[in-house]
Amino acid sequence: MVRITESLIRQRAEHNDCEIFSLEEISLHQQEIERIEHIDKWCRDLKIVYFQNNLIPKIENVGRLKKLEYLNLALNNIERIENLEGCEFLKKLDLTVNFVGELTSVESLKHNVHLRELFLVGNPCSEFGGYRKFVIATLPQLKSLDGKEITRSDQIQALQDYPGVRHQVVEQEQAYILKRTMEKEALQKNLEEKGNNNIQKHTFGTSGTPSISTRRFHFGRYLCVLFEGLTMLIYQFNWKSLIKIHLGQIPFQLTEMNKNIENKQSNSDGEENKDQMNEDEDEMNRKFWEEPTLYTPESRLEVHRHIEKNRKLKDKDKNQKKQKPRRPLITAEGRVLNINESKIDFTLTDDEENNQFILDLAVYRHMDTSLLDIDVQPTHVCVMVKGKVFQLVLPKEVNPDSSSAKRSQTTGHLLVTMPKTQEMVKAKPKSTSRTRSATSTQPHTHVTRTTQQNEKLEVDPSKHLSIDLFNIVTERNSVAQRPLIFHQQKVSERISDDFQDNPEVPPLTD
């Protein structure tokens, strides 16, 4: 049984960006649906609904669709018109080729004042005498019945003949209901007989006698019990020990022999049973299609069940026959293989600027994203596309935790971004020499200091620098203008041998 689910409605709402709350039109035809449900809660704004060629037996769960204008329920199993009073703006109702036999049920459409077109052709009620006049007189708002326009003269004639036509229609309707009741009872009886026949076929063969495998099994058991009885009889008569020994081994040997016989028998019986089952299924299939049946909702449902059963059996056999051993993704030595089972175009880009690899996989544009499974490893990336493997070895190691995947809504391509594990090494900018210049009001010449050896900073552990933190927080202007003042204890001046004093250079201020 196919149910109406949210995912099914979203798939059918692609023209509305998969949004169902504002959906105005939906097509659910040929889905083998057996019940109308959920649409009156999820899609309140529906105006057009297509349900043709399903297995729906009853009109239900559409009364809340206030804006519904067109409802197509052709080729279903509906037997009565009902539950449409809430569809205030219904203009067209199509019930072609259903099983509507209660023609008086069209009276429930009197409340649908905007109804203009009605299709009942192919239903049992369309064969009733006075069918057209009864519908026209019952529903004066109609403009067309079964695709034929209703004229003013047709309405006048139907209203004049309405009392007699209604009495005639009611009699035919009662006869049809009685006929349907008898058909349901006969169908129930046939189902019970078929169930009993199936139970007998499991126990006996087609001829009513035990099957060959059952007879072989009983015969083997009989031989085993017979030899065991003979052995016990020999022990009771106290024959010679040698005879006892040899005969004492008979039950064990017979048991082993019986097991071997049963194993061989089970194998042969399995093949025979399989062939027998295939023959029985072919015979049953032939009888099913050759057996004459009435066109009823139950027979239509039975045909659907039979077709579905055969399709599943064929699919199962095909899967068992065509199932191939899965291709190894990694060899026994641990080497990862490059695999493209679905033969999809791809490009691998090395983005050196951002230190990452970008895989562009041209998956099918209209394929659902749920059919994609992505697995990023440090040395390779694996993508399952509808069960087929795409695996690619990467030139360098990547970081799987930082990788990301996204899909284009226009082209459908899959983009996998994989950052590299190694950090990108960039050239350091050249260091610029910092020069200190002393400003003075008087011009001075450039002074160079020459040293014979590298100067080293002398650190005296006994001395330390003290920082004045009293006015560390001041106004912004004062802070920007005044640098931090360091107070250094007076130490004895140490003048190196190569020091040259220039009187034009101003002294350093504390």
Short mmCIF file of C-alpha atoms in Angstrom, two decimals:
data_model
loop_
_atom_site.label_atom_id
_atom_site.label_comp_id
_atom_site.label_asym_id
_atom_site.label_seq_id
_atom_site.Cartn_x
_atom_site.Cartn_y
_atom_site.Cartn_z
CA MET A 1 0.00 0.00 0.00
CA VAL A 2 1.40 3.36 -1.09
CA ARG A 3 0.83 6.15 1.43
CA ILE A 4 0.75 9.90 0.82
CA THR A 5 3.83 11.21 2.62
CA GLU A 6 5.40 14.64 2.96
CA SER A 7 8.39 13.60 0.85
CA LEU A 8 6.08 12.42 -1.95
CA ILE A 9 4.23 15.74 -1.98
CA ARG A 10 7.49 17.70 -1.97
CA GLN A 11 8.76 15.68 -4.93
CA ARG A 12 5.57 16.58 -6.80
CA ALA A 13 5.94 20.24 -5.81
CA GLU A 14 9.16 20.97 -7.69
CA HIS A 15 7.45 23.76 -9.63
CA ASN A 16 6.75 25.46 -6.29
CA ASP A 17 10.34 25.16 -4.99
CA CYS A 18 9.26 22.11 -2.95
CA GLU A 19 7.10 24.28 -0.69
CA ILE A 20 3.83 22.56 0.21
CA PHE A 21 2.07 25.14 2.42
CA SER A 22 1.45 27.44 -0.57
CA LEU A 23 0.95 24.69 -3.15
CA GLU A 24 -2.00 25.28 -5.53
CA GLU A 25 -1.71 22.29 -7.88
CA ILE A 26 -0.48 18.73 -7.35
CA SER A 27 -0.42 15.61 -9.52
CA LEU A 28 -0.48 12.23 -7.74
CA HIS A 29 -1.66 10.03 -10.61
CA GLN A 30 -0.46 6.43 -11.19
CA GLN A 31 1.06 6.12 -7.73
CA GLU A 32 -0.95 3.06 -6.58
CA ILE A 33 -2.38 5.15 -3.74
CA GLU A 34 -5.12 3.40 -1.75
CA ARG A 35 -6.27 6.26 0.46
CA ILE A 36 -6.55 10.06 0.36
CA GLU A 37 -4.92 11.56 3.46
CA HIS A 38 -2.96 14.53 4.85
CA ILE A 39 -3.46 16.91 1.90
CA ASP A 40 -6.27 18.78 3.66
CA LYS A 41 -3.87 19.61 6.51
CA TRP A 42 -0.61 20.23 4.63
CA CYS A 43 -1.88 21.95 1.47
CA ARG A 44 -4.86 24.16 2.34
CA ASP A 45 -4.45 26.35 -0.78
CA LEU A 46 -4.87 23.57 -3.34
CA LYS A 47 -6.98 24.44 -6.37
CA ILE A 48 -6.25 21.52 -8.73
CA VAL A 49 -5.70 17.90 -7.62
CA TYR A 50 -5.02 14.91 -9.91
CA PHE A 51 -5.64 11.45 -8.40
CA GLN A 52 -6.46 9.48 -11.54
CA ASN A 53 -5.42 5.85 -12.07
CA ASN A 54 -4.96 4.83 -8.44
CA LEU A 55 -6.73 2.40 -6.10
CA ILE A 56 -8.73 4.88 -4.03
CA PRO A 57 -12.01 3.32 -2.75
CA LYS A 58 -13.50 6.37 -1.02
CA ILE A 59 -13.60 10.18 -1.29
CA GLU A 60 -12.30 11.50 2.03
CA ASN A 61 -10.06 14.13 3.66
CA VAL A 62 -10.74 16.82 1.05
CA GLY A 63 -13.53 18.72 2.81
CA ARG A 64 -11.15 21.36 4.21
CA LEU A 65 -9.88 22.39 0.79
CA LYS A 66 -12.01 25.51 0.51
CA LYS A 67 -10.23 26.77 -2.62
CA LEU A 68 -10.41 23.47 -4.55
CA GLU A 69 -11.76 24.00 -8.07
CA TYR A 70 -10.90 20.78 -9.96
CA LEU A 71 -10.74 17.24 -8.56
CA ASN A 72 -9.79 14.36 -10.90
CA LEU A 73 -10.51 10.87 -9.49
CA ALA A 74 -10.83 8.93 -12.76
CA LEU A 75 -9.89 5.23 -12.88
CA ASN A 76 -10.23 4.44 -9.18
CA ASN A 77 -12.44 2.19 -7.04
CA ILE A 78 -14.94 4.79 -5.80
CA GLU A 79 -18.52 3.51 -5.29
CA ARG A 80 -20.20 6.56 -3.79
CA ILE A 81 -20.04 10.37 -4.08
CA GLU A 82 -19.55 11.88 -0.63
CA ASN A 83 -17.56 14.25 1.64
CA LEU A 84 -17.35 17.12 -0.89
CA GLU A 85 -19.70 19.59 0.84
CA GLY A 86 -16.77 21.61 2.22
CA CYS A 87 -15.27 22.26 -1.23
CA GLU A 88 -17.18 25.50 -1.70
CA PHE A 89 -15.53 26.56 -4.97
CA LEU A 90 -15.52 23.14 -6.70
CA LYS A 91 -16.18 23.69 -10.41
CA LYS A 92 -15.21 20.38 -12.03
CA LEU A 93 -15.42 16.79 -10.75
CA ASP A 94 -14.13 13.87 -12.84
CA LEU A 95 -15.18 10.34 -11.74
CA THR A 96 -14.72 8.61 -15.09
CA VAL A 97 -14.48 4.77 -15.00
CA ASN A 98 -15.16 4.14 -11.33
CA PHE A 99 -17.75 1.93 -9.61
CA VAL A 100 -20.37 4.49 -8.61
CA GLY A 101 -23.62 2.53 -8.43
CA GLU A 102 -25.51 4.67 -5.92
CA LEU A 103 -26.73 7.35 -8.29
CA THR A 104 -28.72 9.07 -5.56
CA SER A 105 -25.39 10.00 -3.93
CA VAL A 106 -25.09 12.86 -6.44
CA GLU A 107 -27.60 14.70 -4.26
CA SER A 108 -24.68 15.46 -1.91
CA LEU A 109 -23.35 17.82 -4.60
CA LYS A 110 -26.29 20.23 -4.22
CA HIS A 111 -24.22 22.28 -1.77
CA ASN A 112 -21.47 22.80 -4.40
CA VAL A 113 -23.25 25.72 -6.06
CA HIS A 114 -20.26 26.52 -8.29
CA LEU A 115 -20.09 23.01 -9.82
CA ARG A 116 -20.27 23.30 -13.61
CA GLU A 117 -18.84 20.03 -15.03
CA LEU A 118 -19.41 16.44 -13.89
CA PHE A 119 -18.06 13.22 -15.46
CA LEU A 120 -19.68 9.87 -14.55
CA VAL A 121 -19.17 8.00 -17.80
CA GLY A 122 -17.90 4.43 -17.34
CA ASN A 123 -19.67 3.94 -14.00
CA PRO A 124 -22.49 1.42 -13.42
CA CYS A 125 -24.92 4.26 -12.66
CA SER A 126 -24.45 5.69 -16.17
CA GLU A 127 -26.30 2.62 -17.53
CA PHE A 128 -29.42 3.24 -15.45
CA GLY A 129 -32.57 4.27 -17.25
CA GLY A 130 -33.21 8.00 -16.79
CA TYR A 131 -29.63 8.58 -15.59
CA ARG A 132 -29.06 11.84 -17.44
CA LYS A 133 -32.43 13.36 -16.57
CA PHE A 134 -32.02 12.49 -12.90
CA VAL A 135 -28.59 14.15 -12.65
CA ILE A 136 -29.71 17.27 -14.53
CA ALA A 137 -32.80 17.67 -12.36
CA THR A 138 -30.87 17.02 -9.14
CA LEU A 139 -28.02 19.45 -9.94
CA PRO A 140 -29.48 22.49 -11.72
CA GLN A 141 -26.12 24.36 -11.45
CA LEU A 142 -24.48 21.97 -13.94
CA LYS A 143 -23.56 23.23 -17.39
CA SER A 144 -22.04 20.00 -18.75
CA LEU A 145 -22.52 16.27 -18.00
CA ASP A 146 -20.04 13.69 -19.34
CA GLY A 147 -18.63 16.30 -21.72
CA LYS A 148 -22.03 17.10 -23.24
CA GLU A 149 -23.54 20.56 -22.78
CA ILE A 150 -26.80 20.86 -20.83
CA THR A 151 -29.29 23.09 -22.59
CA ARG A 152 -32.24 24.95 -21.12
CA SER A 153 -34.66 22.54 -22.76
CA ASP A 154 -32.84 19.58 -21.15
CA GLN A 155 -33.32 21.14 -17.72
CA ILE A 156 -37.04 21.78 -18.29
CA GLN A 157 -37.64 18.25 -19.57
CA ALA A 158 -35.68 16.72 -16.65
CA LEU A 159 -37.66 18.69 -14.06
CA GLN A 160 -40.97 17.62 -15.63
CA ASP A 161 -40.04 13.92 -15.59
CA TYR A 162 -38.20 14.00 -12.25
CA PRO A 163 -40.76 12.14 -10.01
CA GLY A 164 -41.03 9.12 -12.31
CA VAL A 165 -37.31 9.13 -13.16
CA ARG A 166 -36.34 9.18 -9.48
CA HIS A 167 -38.56 6.18 -8.69
CA GLN A 168 -37.01 4.29 -11.60
CA VAL A 169 -33.48 5.17 -10.53
CA VAL A 170 -34.08 4.08 -6.93
CA GLU A 171 -35.32 0.64 -8.05
CA GLN A 172 -32.29 0.08 -10.28
CA GLU A 173 -29.99 1.27 -7.51
CA GLN A 174 -31.44 -1.24 -5.02
CA ALA A 175 -31.00 -4.05 -7.53
CA TYR A 176 -27.38 -3.03 -8.08
CA ILE A 177 -26.68 -2.93 -4.33
CA LEU A 178 -28.10 -6.44 -3.95
CA LYS A 179 -25.94 -7.63 -6.82
CA ARG A 180 -22.83 -6.11 -5.23
CA THR A 181 -23.61 -7.82 -1.93
CA MET A 182 -23.79 -11.21 -3.66
CA GLU A 183 -20.52 -10.53 -5.49
CA LYS A 184 -18.74 -9.73 -2.22
CA GLU A 185 -20.02 -12.94 -0.60
CA ALA A 186 -18.91 -15.03 -3.59
CA LEU A 187 -15.51 -13.39 -3.55
CA GLN A 188 -15.09 -14.09 0.16
CA LYS A 189 -16.00 -17.73 -0.42
CA ASN A 190 -13.46 -18.05 -3.24
CA LEU A 191 -10.73 -16.58 -1.07
CA GLU A 192 -11.43 -19.11 1.67
CA GLU A 193 -11.33 -22.00 -0.83
CA LYS A 194 -8.03 -20.75 -2.28
CA GLY A 195 -6.59 -20.54 1.21
CA ASN A 196 -7.54 -24.14 1.95
CA ASN A 197 -6.07 -25.29 -1.36
CA ASN A 198 -2.79 -23.57 -0.59
CA ILE A 199 -2.59 -25.32 2.78
CA GLN A 200 -3.17 -28.69 1.14
CA LYS A 201 -0.52 -28.03 -1.50
CA HIS A 202 2.09 -27.44 1.21
CA THR A 203 1.28 -30.83 2.78
CA PHE A 204 0.50 -32.98 -0.29
CA GLY A 205 1.42 -33.00 -3.94
CA THR A 206 -0.78 -31.87 -6.74
CA SER A 207 -2.38 -35.33 -6.99
CA GLY A 208 -3.51 -35.32 -3.34
CA THR A 209 -0.87 -37.88 -2.25
CA PRO A 210 2.29 -37.23 -0.27
CA SER A 211 5.09 -35.84 -2.42
CA ILE A 212 8.20 -37.83 -3.47
CA SER A 213 10.44 -36.14 -0.92
CA THR A 214 8.00 -36.96 1.92
CA ARG A 215 7.85 -40.63 0.89
CA ARG A 216 11.64 -40.88 0.69
CA PHE A 217 11.97 -39.38 4.14
CA HIS A 218 9.50 -41.86 5.66
CA PHE A 219 11.20 -44.81 3.93
CA GLY A 220 14.64 -43.84 5.31
CA ARG A 221 13.21 -43.49 8.79
CA TYR A 222 11.55 -46.87 8.45
CA LEU A 223 14.85 -48.59 7.54
CA CYS A 224 16.67 -46.98 10.45
CA VAL A 225 14.03 -48.05 12.96
CA LEU A 226 13.97 -51.58 11.52
CA PHE A 227 17.74 -52.13 11.89
CA GLU A 228 17.77 -50.65 15.36
CA GLY A 229 15.02 -53.10 16.36
CA LEU A 230 17.01 -56.02 14.98
CA THR A 231 20.08 -54.94 16.92
CA MET A 232 18.18 -54.76 20.20
CA LEU A 233 16.74 -58.19 19.51
CA ILE A 234 20.27 -59.63 19.02
CA TYR A 235 21.38 -58.13 22.35
CA GLN A 236 18.44 -59.66 24.14
CA PHE A 237 19.37 -63.16 22.93
CA ASN A 238 23.00 -62.78 24.20
CA TRP A 239 24.73 -63.82 21.02
CA LYS A 240 28.50 -63.93 20.73
CA SER A 241 30.42 -60.84 21.67
CA LEU A 242 31.93 -60.57 18.22
CA ILE A 243 28.51 -60.54 16.70
CA LYS A 244 27.47 -58.03 19.33
CA ILE A 245 30.38 -55.79 18.47
CA HIS A 246 29.74 -55.89 14.75
CA LEU A 247 26.03 -55.57 15.14
CA GLY A 248 26.48 -52.90 17.79
CA GLN A 249 28.09 -50.73 15.17
CA ILE A 250 25.13 -51.08 12.87
CA PRO A 251 22.95 -48.39 14.50
CA PHE A 252 25.77 -45.83 14.31
CA GLN A 253 26.55 -46.76 10.71
CA LEU A 254 22.90 -46.73 9.81
CA THR A 255 22.48 -43.36 11.48
CA GLU A 256 25.41 -41.88 9.54
CA MET A 257 24.15 -43.44 6.35
CA ASN A 258 20.71 -42.08 7.02
CA LYS A 259 22.16 -38.58 7.59
CA ASN A 260 24.07 -38.75 4.30
CA ILE A 261 20.96 -39.94 2.54
CA GLU A 262 18.94 -37.14 4.09
CA ASN A 263 21.57 -34.51 3.10
CA LYS A 264 21.65 -35.71 -0.48
CA GLN A 265 17.92 -36.02 -0.40
CA SER A 266 17.52 -32.46 0.92
CA ASN A 267 19.77 -31.09 -1.87
CA SER A 268 17.96 -32.99 -4.56
CA ASP A 269 14.63 -32.17 -2.98
CA GLY A 270 15.58 -28.50 -2.84
CA GLU A 271 16.24 -28.46 -6.58
CA GLU A 272 13.13 -30.49 -7.28
CA ASN A 273 11.04 -28.29 -5.02
CA LYS A 274 12.42 -25.18 -6.71
CA ASP A 275 11.55 -26.53 -10.15
CA GLN A 276 8.18 -27.65 -8.85
CA MET A 277 7.53 -24.23 -7.35
CA ASN A 278 8.40 -22.53 -10.63
CA GLU A 279 6.08 -24.84 -12.50
CA ASP A 280 3.32 -24.26 -9.96
CA GLU A 281 3.77 -20.49 -10.17
CA ASP A 282 3.62 -20.56 -13.95
CA GLU A 283 0.51 -22.71 -13.80
CA MET A 284 -1.11 -20.45 -11.23
CA ASN A 285 -0.22 -17.38 -13.27
CA ARG A 286 -1.74 -18.90 -16.37
CA LYS A 287 -4.91 -19.87 -14.53
CA PHE A 288 -5.16 -16.44 -12.94
CA TRP A 289 -5.23 -14.65 -16.30
CA GLU A 290 -7.41 -17.24 -18.05
CA GLU A 291 -10.02 -17.42 -15.30
CA PRO A 292 -13.00 -15.16 -16.16
CA THR A 293 -13.85 -12.64 -13.44
CA LEU A 294 -16.23 -9.76 -13.03
CA TYR A 295 -15.01 -6.18 -13.22
CA THR A 296 -15.35 -5.11 -9.60
CA PRO A 297 -13.24 -3.05 -7.17
CA GLU A 298 -12.08 -6.28 -5.53
CA SER A 299 -11.02 -7.89 -8.82
CA ARG A 300 -9.15 -4.74 -9.85
CA LEU A 301 -7.36 -4.71 -6.51
CA GLU A 302 -6.59 -8.44 -6.85
CA VAL A 303 -5.06 -7.88 -10.30
CA HIS A 304 -2.89 -5.13 -8.87
CA ARG A 305 -1.72 -7.36 -6.02
CA HIS A 306 -0.90 -10.17 -8.45
CA ILE A 307 1.10 -7.91 -10.76
CA GLU A 308 2.97 -6.41 -7.81
CA LYS A 309 3.81 -9.87 -6.44
CA ASN A 310 5.18 -11.08 -9.78
CA ARG A 311 7.18 -7.91 -10.21
CA LYS A 312 8.82 -8.31 -6.79
CA LEU A 313 9.67 -11.96 -7.51
CA LYS A 314 11.24 -11.05 -10.84
CA ASP A 315 13.22 -8.22 -9.28
CA LYS A 316 14.43 -10.57 -6.55
CA ASP A 317 15.56 -13.18 -9.08
CA LYS A 318 17.30 -10.54 -11.19
CA ASN A 319 19.13 -9.16 -8.16
CA GLN A 320 20.28 -12.62 -7.16
CA LYS A 321 21.47 -13.45 -10.68
CA LYS A 322 23.02 -10.11 -11.56
CA GLN A 323 24.55 -9.43 -8.18
CA LYS A 324 28.27 -9.04 -8.77
CA PRO A 325 31.04 -9.14 -6.19
CA ARG A 326 31.74 -5.65 -4.95
CA ARG A 327 34.87 -4.06 -6.36
CA PRO A 328 37.58 -3.56 -3.71
CA LEU A 329 38.27 0.08 -2.94
CA ILE A 330 41.60 -0.59 -1.25
CA THR A 331 44.01 -3.38 -2.17
CA ALA A 332 45.38 -5.90 0.31
CA GLU A 333 48.63 -3.94 0.40
CA GLY A 334 46.72 -0.83 1.52
CA ARG A 335 46.91 1.04 -1.79
CA VAL A 336 43.84 3.19 -2.54
CA LEU A 337 42.41 2.76 -6.03
CA ASN A 338 40.95 5.38 -8.37
CA ILE A 339 37.41 4.29 -9.25
CA ASN A 340 34.67 5.93 -11.32
CA GLU A 341 31.87 3.39 -11.69
CA SER A 342 29.23 5.90 -12.77
CA LYS A 343 31.66 7.48 -15.31
CA ILE A 344 30.94 11.04 -14.19
CA ASP A 345 33.09 13.95 -15.40
CA PHE A 346 35.14 15.66 -12.73
CA THR A 347 37.92 18.19 -12.23
CA LEU A 348 40.38 18.45 -9.34
CA THR A 349 41.80 21.96 -8.85
CA ASP A 350 44.80 22.78 -6.67
CA ASP A 351 44.03 26.18 -5.16
CA GLU A 352 47.49 27.19 -3.99
CA GLU A 353 46.37 30.66 -2.95
CA ASN A 354 43.95 29.25 -0.37
CA ASN A 355 46.00 26.11 0.24
CA GLN A 356 43.20 23.66 -0.64
CA PHE A 357 41.91 21.16 -3.22
CA ILE A 358 38.56 21.69 -4.95
CA LEU A 359 36.76 18.68 -6.51
CA ASP A 360 34.05 19.54 -9.05
CA LEU A 361 31.92 16.44 -9.67
CA ALA A 362 29.34 16.74 -12.48
CA VAL A 363 26.53 14.70 -10.89
CA TYR A 364 23.14 14.46 -12.54
CA ARG A 365 21.26 17.73 -12.41
CA HIS A 366 17.83 16.40 -11.40
CA MET A 367 19.12 13.74 -8.98
CA ASP A 368 18.06 14.07 -5.36
CA THR A 369 20.83 15.10 -2.97
CA SER A 370 19.90 12.27 -0.58
CA LEU A 371 21.38 9.82 -3.11
CA LEU A 372 24.86 11.28 -2.55
CA ASP A 373 27.17 10.05 0.23
CA ILE A 374 30.54 11.80 0.66
CA ASP A 375 33.51 10.47 2.64
CA VAL A 376 36.70 12.57 2.82
CA GLN A 377 39.85 10.85 4.08
CA PRO A 378 43.33 12.35 4.51
CA THR A 379 44.63 10.69 1.34
CA HIS A 380 41.52 10.23 -0.81
CA VAL A 381 37.87 11.21 -1.27
CA CYS A 382 34.99 8.78 -1.90
CA VAL A 383 31.53 9.76 -3.21
CA MET A 384 28.63 7.30 -3.57
CA VAL A 385 26.39 8.36 -6.47
CA LYS A 386 23.18 6.28 -6.49
CA GLY A 387 25.08 3.34 -5.02
CA LYS A 388 28.01 3.65 -7.48
CA VAL A 389 31.49 4.48 -6.24
CA PHE A 390 33.58 7.46 -7.24
CA GLN A 391 36.97 7.42 -5.50
CA LEU A 392 39.95 9.66 -6.17
CA VAL A 393 43.43 9.67 -4.64
CA LEU A 394 44.62 13.15 -3.64
CA PRO A 395 48.17 14.42 -4.41
CA LYS A 396 48.64 15.64 -0.82
CA GLU A 397 47.06 15.03 2.52
CA VAL A 398 44.00 17.06 3.46
CA ASN A 399 42.14 17.82 6.66
CA PRO A 400 38.82 15.91 6.63
CA ASP A 401 37.36 17.80 9.59
CA SER A 402 37.69 21.15 7.80
CA SER A 403 36.37 19.88 4.47
CA SER A 404 32.99 21.02 3.16
CA ALA A 405 30.62 20.04 0.36
CA LYS A 406 27.91 21.98 -1.43
CA ARG A 407 25.81 21.53 -4.54
CA SER A 408 24.91 24.02 -7.22
CA GLN A 409 21.19 24.65 -7.65
CA THR A 410 21.59 25.54 -11.33
CA THR A 411 24.00 22.92 -12.70
CA GLY A 412 23.66 20.26 -9.98
CA HIS A 413 27.44 19.91 -9.71
CA LEU A 414 28.94 18.84 -6.40
CA LEU A 415 31.81 20.96 -5.05
CA VAL A 416 33.99 19.40 -2.34
CA THR A 417 36.51 21.77 -0.72
CA MET A 418 39.38 20.04 1.11
CA PRO A 419 42.01 22.18 2.92
CA LYS A 420 45.54 20.80 2.93
CA THR A 421 47.15 19.73 6.16
CA GLN A 422 50.52 21.43 5.40
CA GLU A 423 50.59 25.15 6.06
CA MET A 424 51.29 27.40 3.10
CA VAL A 425 54.81 28.84 3.21
CA LYS A 426 54.96 32.47 2.07
CA ALA A 427 58.00 34.64 1.45
CA LYS A 428 58.72 36.96 4.33
CA PRO A 429 58.77 40.66 3.47
CA LYS A 430 62.24 42.21 3.42
CA SER A 431 63.13 43.87 6.71
CA THR A 432 63.64 47.61 6.44
CA SER A 433 66.48 49.15 8.42
CA ARG A 434 65.27 51.39 11.14
CA THR A 435 67.25 54.55 11.54
CA ARG A 436 67.10 56.84 14.42
CA SER A 437 67.59 60.49 13.81
CA ALA A 438 68.01 63.17 16.42
CA THR A 439 66.29 66.44 15.74
CA SER A 440 67.95 69.71 16.60
CA THR A 441 67.54 73.33 15.78
CA GLN A 442 71.08 73.56 14.49
CA PRO A 443 72.18 71.65 11.39
CA HIS A 444 74.73 68.95 11.98
CA THR A 445 76.71 66.60 9.93
CA HIS A 446 76.21 62.84 9.76
CA VAL A 447 78.17 61.08 12.49
CA THR A 448 79.33 57.53 12.12
CA ARG A 449 80.39 55.28 14.94
CA THR A 450 83.01 52.79 14.15
CA THR A 451 83.65 49.73 16.25
CA GLN A 452 86.28 47.12 15.96
CA GLN A 453 83.98 44.40 17.31
CA ASN A 454 80.28 43.78 17.86
CA GLU A 455 78.78 45.69 20.72
CA LYS A 456 77.11 43.75 23.49
CA LEU A 457 74.59 44.89 26.03
CA GLU A 458 75.97 44.72 29.50
CA VAL A 459 73.49 43.65 32.15
CA ASP A 460 74.26 44.16 35.82
CA PRO A 461 72.07 41.87 37.95
CA SER A 462 72.51 44.15 40.95
CA LYS A 463 70.93 47.04 39.09
CA HIS A 464 67.36 47.20 37.90
CA LEU A 465 65.03 49.54 36.12
CA SER A 466 62.10 51.04 37.94
CA ILE A 467 58.97 52.14 36.08
CA ASP A 468 56.82 55.03 37.23
CA LEU A 469 53.24 53.68 37.14
CA PHE A 470 51.69 56.58 39.04
CA ASN A 471 50.36 58.43 35.99
CA ILE A 472 50.02 55.46 33.66
CA VAL A 473 46.33 56.24 32.99
CA THR A 474 46.00 59.77 31.70
CA GLU A 475 44.11 61.60 29.06
CA ARG A 476 44.45 60.35 25.51
CA ASN A 477 46.18 63.45 24.25
CA SER A 478 48.77 63.42 27.01
CA VAL A 479 49.39 59.72 26.59
CA ALA A 480 49.85 60.09 22.89
CA GLN A 481 52.27 62.92 23.30
CA ARG A 482 54.26 61.84 26.36
CA PRO A 483 56.22 58.62 26.27
CA LEU A 484 56.68 56.40 29.31
CA ILE A 485 59.40 57.67 31.63
CA PHE A 486 61.96 55.21 32.87
CA HIS A 487 63.97 56.13 35.97
CA GLN A 488 67.30 54.55 36.11
CA GLN A 489 69.51 54.67 39.10
CA LYS A 490 72.66 56.56 38.64
CA VAL A 491 75.49 54.33 37.74
CA SER A 492 79.04 55.07 37.12
CA GLU A 493 79.63 56.10 33.56
CA ARG A 494 81.49 53.58 31.52
CA ILE A 495 83.12 54.96 28.41
CA SER A 496 84.52 52.51 25.92
CA ASP A 497 87.94 53.02 24.38
CA ASP A 498 86.60 53.60 20.89
CA PHE A 499 84.06 56.25 21.93
CA GLN A 500 84.32 59.61 20.12
CA ASP A 501 82.47 62.59 21.50
CA ASN A 502 81.03 65.07 19.03
CA PRO A 503 80.07 68.41 20.50
CA GLU A 504 77.55 69.13 17.74
CA VAL A 505 75.34 66.20 18.81
CA PRO A 506 72.85 67.29 21.50
CA PRO A 507 72.95 65.34 24.75
CA LEU A 508 70.34 62.67 25.55
CA THR A 509 67.66 63.88 27.98
CA ASP A 510 66.43 61.79 30.91
#
